[in-house]
Amino acid sequence: QIILMSASINSKELADYFALPVHIGLNPVRIFEVEGRPFAVQEYYLDDLKDIFDFQLSPQSLEDPVIENKMYQVAVSLIQSFDEFEKRSNREKKNFSDTLERGSVLVFLPGLGEIRHMHSCLSDKYKRWQVYPLHACATLEEQSNVFLATVPGYRKVILATNVAESSVTVPDVKYGKLSESCNSVYTVFVIFSILVLGLVSRICYCSKHCCWSSNNALSSLQHGPLGATVLKLKKLDIGKPKALLATALSPPSVGDIERTIVQLKELGALTTCVQTEGNLHDGELTFLGVVLTQLPVDLHLGKLIVLGHVFGCLEECLIIAAALSLRSFFAVPFKKHVDAHR
């Protein structure tokens, strides 16, 4: 077997999982790393900025993370200082062009509320910045604007949640937060006191003297619904779901599997049976369970479709299930809630 994978995946975990047992132990999997073309990256922390900007931070804790108002102002001042930084860089390179090529800035923020506040701080004062929000609720038009070429003489500033850290590549970003999987950012400024992205990414203090991170990324079996997986295993009839899932690369907890089985019985997808000696019996697939394994929708929506057929309102139930399967088609543009409501 040859597995081609992203450099950000935990290769050791995969190598340990696919190691072959032999009479003297395990035959390890060979790992080949193909290095890409690295960019020169400069890292700057808050401690490095104290001599440039006059600010003093209050003590922070992981239990109560917060971005102070003064940090928003430091971020604004920092982005403002990039003009002088680039002019000095051009002089050193003996580039005396009249038009200053302004690199785009990527600012990571914890959530939509912080994005709105930062947007106000940037938009109210300086008019030669093109400020774009990028988050999970952004409309398709707002998402597309992020990738548009910047108007000459302007600087593009992208205010993003961690959705832009792992799934989006913006080609012209010059300043931003250093990401383990991003090699296209070659000048890096970390500009807020605490960045909290949860266990799926990392939690870090932006200080050279205090930096702690967590890379405990959860697999889909560990954080996603298990109902469809359990039903497919029951249909394949190759063993008990609890035992089969225990052999997965990143297995779910036993408690999650047992709760899923109970939910499937409540849904009517598995038969109920008497529980003996404290052991939870899986039950057998019902007719509804067999049908649900064929429908590419959430199990509850699948049951809605089946009931729609039974009661003679299939078309209406299909429309409802289709609408509930996707994100809302009612767009709410950034800072235009009243227009969206109308």
mmCIF file of C-alpha atoms in Angstrom, residues 8-205:
data_model
loop_
_atom_site.group_PDB
_atom_site.id
_atom_site.type_symbol
_atom_site.label_atom_id
_atom_site.label_comp_id
_atom_site.label_asym_id
_atom_site.label_seq_id
_atom_site.Cartn_x
_atom_site.Cartn_y
_atom_site.Cartn_z
ATOM 1 C CA SER A 8 -0.353 18.290 8.195
ATOM 2 C CA ILE A 9 -1.669 14.763 8.902
ATOM 3 C CA ASN A 10 -0.161 12.815 11.796
ATOM 4 C CA SER A 11 2.001 10.400 9.797
ATOM 5 C CA LYS A 12 3.261 8.513 12.871
ATOM 6 C CA GLU A 13 -0.279 7.564 13.873
ATOM 7 C CA LEU A 14 -0.949 6.124 10.414
ATOM 8 C CA ALA A 15 2.420 4.356 10.332
ATOM 9 C CA ASP A 16 1.780 2.698 13.698
ATOM 10 C CA TYR A 17 -1.710 1.640 12.607
ATOM 11 C CA PHE A 18 -0.573 -0.011 9.360
ATOM 12 C CA ALA A 19 2.511 -1.724 10.816
ATOM 13 C CA LEU A 20 2.456 -5.448 9.966
ATOM 14 C CA PRO A 21 2.821 -8.039 12.736
ATOM 15 C CA VAL A 22 5.725 -10.482 12.329
ATOM 16 C CA HIS A 23 7.070 -13.229 14.591
ATOM 17 C CA ILE A 24 9.534 -10.881 16.321
ATOM 18 C CA GLY A 25 7.203 -7.879 16.690
ATOM 19 C CA LEU A 26 5.946 -5.309 14.180
ATOM 20 C CA ASN A 27 7.306 -4.533 10.731
ATOM 21 C CA PRO A 28 7.246 -0.704 10.626
ATOM 22 C CA VAL A 29 5.847 1.340 7.777
ATOM 23 C CA ARG A 30 8.345 3.469 5.867
ATOM 24 C CA ILE A 31 7.664 7.211 5.742
ATOM 25 C CA PHE A 32 8.994 9.320 2.857
ATOM 26 C CA GLU A 33 8.820 13.100 3.194
ATOM 27 C CA VAL A 34 8.824 15.259 0.053
ATOM 28 C CA GLU A 35 9.795 18.788 1.031
ATOM 29 C CA GLY A 36 8.153 21.695 -0.763
ATOM 30 C CA ARG A 37 9.788 24.998 -1.620
ATOM 31 C CA PRO A 38 9.957 26.913 1.674
ATOM 32 C CA PHE A 39 9.482 30.653 1.974
ATOM 33 C CA ALA A 40 11.555 32.816 4.272
ATOM 34 C CA VAL A 41 9.339 33.392 7.308
ATOM 35 C CA GLN A 42 9.890 36.022 9.989
ATOM 36 C CA GLU A 43 8.053 35.537 13.282
ATOM 37 C CA TYR A 44 7.105 38.443 15.533
ATOM 38 C CA TYR A 45 5.434 38.150 18.933
ATOM 39 C CA LEU A 46 3.755 40.675 21.177
ATOM 40 C CA ASP A 47 6.945 40.988 23.189
ATOM 41 C CA ASP A 48 8.719 42.179 20.037
ATOM 42 C CA LEU A 49 6.151 44.955 19.543
ATOM 43 C CA LYS A 50 6.401 46.582 22.963
ATOM 44 C CA ASP A 51 9.235 48.819 21.801
ATOM 45 C CA ILE A 52 7.210 49.911 18.746
ATOM 46 C CA PHE A 53 3.756 50.387 20.276
ATOM 47 C CA ASP A 54 2.950 51.662 23.729
ATOM 48 C CA PHE A 55 0.629 49.100 25.323
ATOM 49 C CA GLN A 56 0.372 47.078 28.498
ATOM 50 C CA LEU A 57 -1.695 43.891 28.759
ATOM 51 C CA SER A 58 -3.629 42.575 31.724
ATOM 52 C CA PRO A 59 -2.903 39.016 32.902
ATOM 53 C CA GLN A 60 -4.799 36.438 30.845
ATOM 54 C CA SER A 61 -6.030 32.937 31.604
ATOM 55 C CA LEU A 62 -7.264 30.051 29.462
ATOM 56 C CA GLU A 63 -10.389 29.838 31.621
ATOM 57 C CA ASP A 64 -11.494 33.358 30.640
ATOM 58 C CA PRO A 65 -9.983 34.236 27.249
ATOM 59 C CA VAL A 66 -10.698 37.730 25.989
ATOM 60 C CA ILE A 67 -9.331 40.258 23.505
ATOM 61 C CA GLU A 68 -8.951 43.610 25.240
ATOM 62 C CA ASN A 69 -10.005 46.777 23.431
ATOM 63 C CA LYS A 70 -6.422 48.031 23.455
ATOM 64 C CA MET A 71 -5.378 44.953 21.451
ATOM 65 C CA TYR A 72 -7.730 45.944 18.636
ATOM 66 C CA GLN A 73 -6.026 49.327 18.557
ATOM 67 C CA VAL A 74 -2.588 47.689 18.535
ATOM 68 C CA ALA A 75 -3.727 45.600 15.565
ATOM 69 C CA VAL A 76 -4.933 48.709 13.719
ATOM 70 C CA SER A 77 -1.659 50.515 14.423
ATOM 71 C CA LEU A 78 0.312 47.485 13.305
ATOM 72 C CA ILE A 79 -1.503 47.225 9.975
ATOM 73 C CA GLN A 80 -1.066 50.962 9.544
ATOM 74 C CA SER A 81 2.690 50.596 10.050
ATOM 75 C CA PHE A 82 3.014 48.155 7.135
ATOM 76 C CA ASP A 83 3.101 51.097 4.697
ATOM 77 C CA GLU A 84 6.311 52.426 6.229
ATOM 78 C CA PHE A 85 7.697 48.901 6.458
ATOM 79 C CA GLU A 86 7.114 48.297 2.742
ATOM 80 C CA LYS A 87 8.486 51.710 1.736
ATOM 81 C CA ARG A 88 11.684 50.931 3.649
ATOM 82 C CA SER A 89 11.839 47.501 2.018
ATOM 83 C CA ASN A 90 11.455 49.046 -1.434
ATOM 84 C CA ARG A 91 14.274 51.512 -0.748
ATOM 85 C CA GLU A 92 16.535 48.666 0.308
ATOM 86 C CA LYS A 93 15.674 46.825 -2.919
ATOM 87 C CA LYS A 94 16.140 50.099 -4.883
ATOM 88 C CA ASN A 95 12.591 49.858 -6.189
ATOM 89 C CA PHE A 96 11.469 53.472 -6.722
ATOM 90 C CA SER A 97 8.076 52.779 -8.298
ATOM 91 C CA ASP A 98 5.389 55.431 -7.707
ATOM 92 C CA THR A 99 2.782 52.797 -6.789
ATOM 93 C CA LEU A 100 3.438 50.996 -3.537
ATOM 94 C CA GLU A 101 2.459 47.338 -3.805
ATOM 95 C CA ARG A 102 0.604 46.678 -0.564
ATOM 96 C CA GLY A 103 0.546 43.102 0.683
ATOM 97 C CA SER A 104 -2.722 41.676 1.974
ATOM 98 C CA VAL A 105 -3.233 41.085 5.697
ATOM 99 C CA LEU A 106 -4.932 38.038 7.228
ATOM 100 C CA VAL A 107 -6.254 38.622 10.765
ATOM 101 C CA PHE A 108 -7.486 35.612 12.748
ATOM 102 C CA LEU A 109 -10.224 36.245 15.298
ATOM 103 C CA PRO A 110 -12.176 33.826 17.543
ATOM 104 C CA GLY A 111 -15.692 34.550 16.295
ATOM 105 C CA LEU A 112 -18.158 36.717 14.410
ATOM 106 C CA GLY A 113 -18.541 39.222 17.254
ATOM 107 C CA GLU A 114 -14.814 39.952 17.289
ATOM 108 C CA ILE A 115 -14.820 40.204 13.486
ATOM 109 C CA ARG A 116 -17.579 42.834 13.622
ATOM 110 C CA HIS A 117 -15.693 44.856 16.248
ATOM 111 C CA MET A 118 -12.409 44.682 14.335
ATOM 112 C CA HIS A 119 -14.218 45.617 11.121
ATOM 113 C CA SER A 120 -15.562 48.759 12.806
ATOM 114 C CA CYS A 121 -12.107 49.677 14.101
ATOM 115 C CA LEU A 122 -10.630 49.403 10.610
ATOM 116 C CA SER A 123 -13.453 50.820 8.500
ATOM 117 C CA ASP A 124 -14.228 53.909 10.539
ATOM 118 C CA LYS A 125 -10.770 55.487 10.342
ATOM 119 C CA TYR A 126 -8.902 54.527 7.210
ATOM 120 C CA LYS A 127 -10.363 54.565 3.730
ATOM 121 C CA ARG A 128 -7.564 52.955 1.729
ATOM 122 C CA TRP A 129 -8.182 49.510 3.155
ATOM 123 C CA GLN A 130 -10.451 46.936 1.606
ATOM 124 C CA VAL A 131 -11.766 44.995 4.617
ATOM 125 C CA TYR A 132 -13.438 41.620 4.039
ATOM 126 C CA PRO A 133 -14.983 39.275 6.649
ATOM 127 C CA LEU A 134 -14.476 35.532 6.186
ATOM 128 C CA HIS A 135 -16.439 33.161 8.411
ATOM 129 C CA ALA A 136 -18.785 30.198 8.250
ATOM 130 C CA CYS A 137 -21.913 32.370 7.802
ATOM 131 C CA ALA A 138 -20.465 34.554 5.033
ATOM 132 C CA THR A 139 -22.475 34.716 1.811
ATOM 133 C CA LEU A 140 -21.013 33.295 -1.397
ATOM 134 C CA GLU A 141 -20.466 36.838 -2.691
ATOM 135 C CA GLU A 142 -18.552 37.808 0.462
ATOM 136 C CA GLN A 143 -16.422 34.678 0.186
ATOM 137 C CA SER A 144 -15.619 35.439 -3.462
ATOM 138 C CA ASN A 145 -14.573 39.002 -2.632
ATOM 139 C CA VAL A 146 -11.684 37.672 -0.547
ATOM 140 C CA PHE A 147 -10.013 36.296 -3.685
ATOM 141 C CA LEU A 148 -10.464 39.376 -5.869
ATOM 142 C CA ALA A 149 -7.379 41.334 -6.881
ATOM 143 C CA THR A 150 -6.744 44.359 -4.683
ATOM 144 C CA VAL A 151 -7.354 47.817 -6.151
ATOM 145 C CA PRO A 152 -3.946 49.483 -6.829
ATOM 146 C CA GLY A 153 -2.938 51.687 -3.917
ATOM 147 C CA TYR A 154 -5.210 49.852 -1.469
ATOM 148 C CA ARG A 155 -4.482 47.128 1.050
ATOM 149 C CA LYS A 156 -6.747 44.096 1.451
ATOM 150 C CA VAL A 157 -7.445 43.132 5.080
ATOM 151 C CA ILE A 158 -9.197 39.789 5.682
ATOM 152 C CA LEU A 159 -10.851 39.235 9.054
ATOM 153 C CA ALA A 160 -11.268 35.495 9.435
ATOM 154 C CA THR A 161 -12.118 32.777 11.879
ATOM 155 C CA ASN A 162 -10.063 29.583 11.805
ATOM 156 C CA VAL A 163 -12.052 28.485 8.716
ATOM 157 C CA ALA A 164 -9.277 30.206 6.707
ATOM 158 C CA GLU A 165 -6.483 28.402 8.538
ATOM 159 C CA SER A 166 -7.045 24.895 7.234
ATOM 160 C CA SER A 167 -9.427 25.008 4.282
ATOM 161 C CA VAL A 168 -8.767 28.259 2.384
ATOM 162 C CA THR A 169 -5.623 29.486 0.628
ATOM 163 C CA VAL A 170 -5.510 33.189 -0.215
ATOM 164 C CA PRO A 171 -2.665 33.671 -2.719
ATOM 165 C CA ASP A 172 -1.654 37.288 -2.031
ATOM 166 C CA VAL A 173 -1.454 37.274 1.774
ATOM 167 C CA LYS A 174 1.785 38.802 3.040
ATOM 168 C CA TYR A 175 1.025 39.340 6.729
ATOM 169 C CA GLY A 176 -0.873 37.072 9.074
ATOM 170 C CA LYS A 177 -0.803 34.408 11.758
ATOM 171 C CA LEU A 178 1.749 31.664 11.298
ATOM 172 C CA SER A 179 0.056 28.352 10.530
ATOM 173 C CA GLU A 180 1.729 24.961 10.737
ATOM 174 C CA SER A 181 0.253 23.991 7.367
ATOM 175 C CA CYS A 182 0.731 27.311 5.551
ATOM 176 C CA ASN A 183 3.987 28.058 3.727
ATOM 177 C CA SER A 184 2.737 30.950 1.584
ATOM 178 C CA VAL A 185 2.933 33.567 4.340
ATOM 179 C CA TYR A 186 6.440 34.987 4.458
ATOM 180 C CA THR A 187 6.111 37.829 6.946
ATOM 181 C CA VAL A 188 4.169 36.945 10.050
ATOM 182 C CA PHE A 189 2.677 39.122 12.760
ATOM 183 C CA VAL A 190 0.602 37.703 15.612
ATOM 184 C CA ILE A 191 -1.586 40.564 16.714
ATOM 185 C CA PHE A 192 -3.862 39.605 19.564
ATOM 186 C CA SER A 193 -3.419 38.610 23.159
ATOM 187 C CA ILE A 194 -5.045 35.175 23.078
ATOM 188 C CA LEU A 195 -6.210 33.190 20.080
ATOM 189 C CA VAL A 196 -8.632 30.393 20.984
ATOM 190 C CA LEU A 197 -9.483 27.978 18.185
ATOM 191 C CA GLY A 198 -10.453 24.939 20.269
ATOM 192 C CA LEU A 199 -8.990 21.462 20.260
ATOM 193 C CA VAL A 200 -9.423 21.017 16.518
ATOM 194 C CA SER A 201 -6.604 23.477 15.987
ATOM 195 C CA ARG A 202 -4.517 25.023 18.732
ATOM 196 C CA ILE A 203 -4.736 27.306 21.725
ATOM 197 C CA CYS A 204 -1.790 29.623 22.110
ATOM 198 C CA TYR A 205 -0.604 32.597 24.073
#
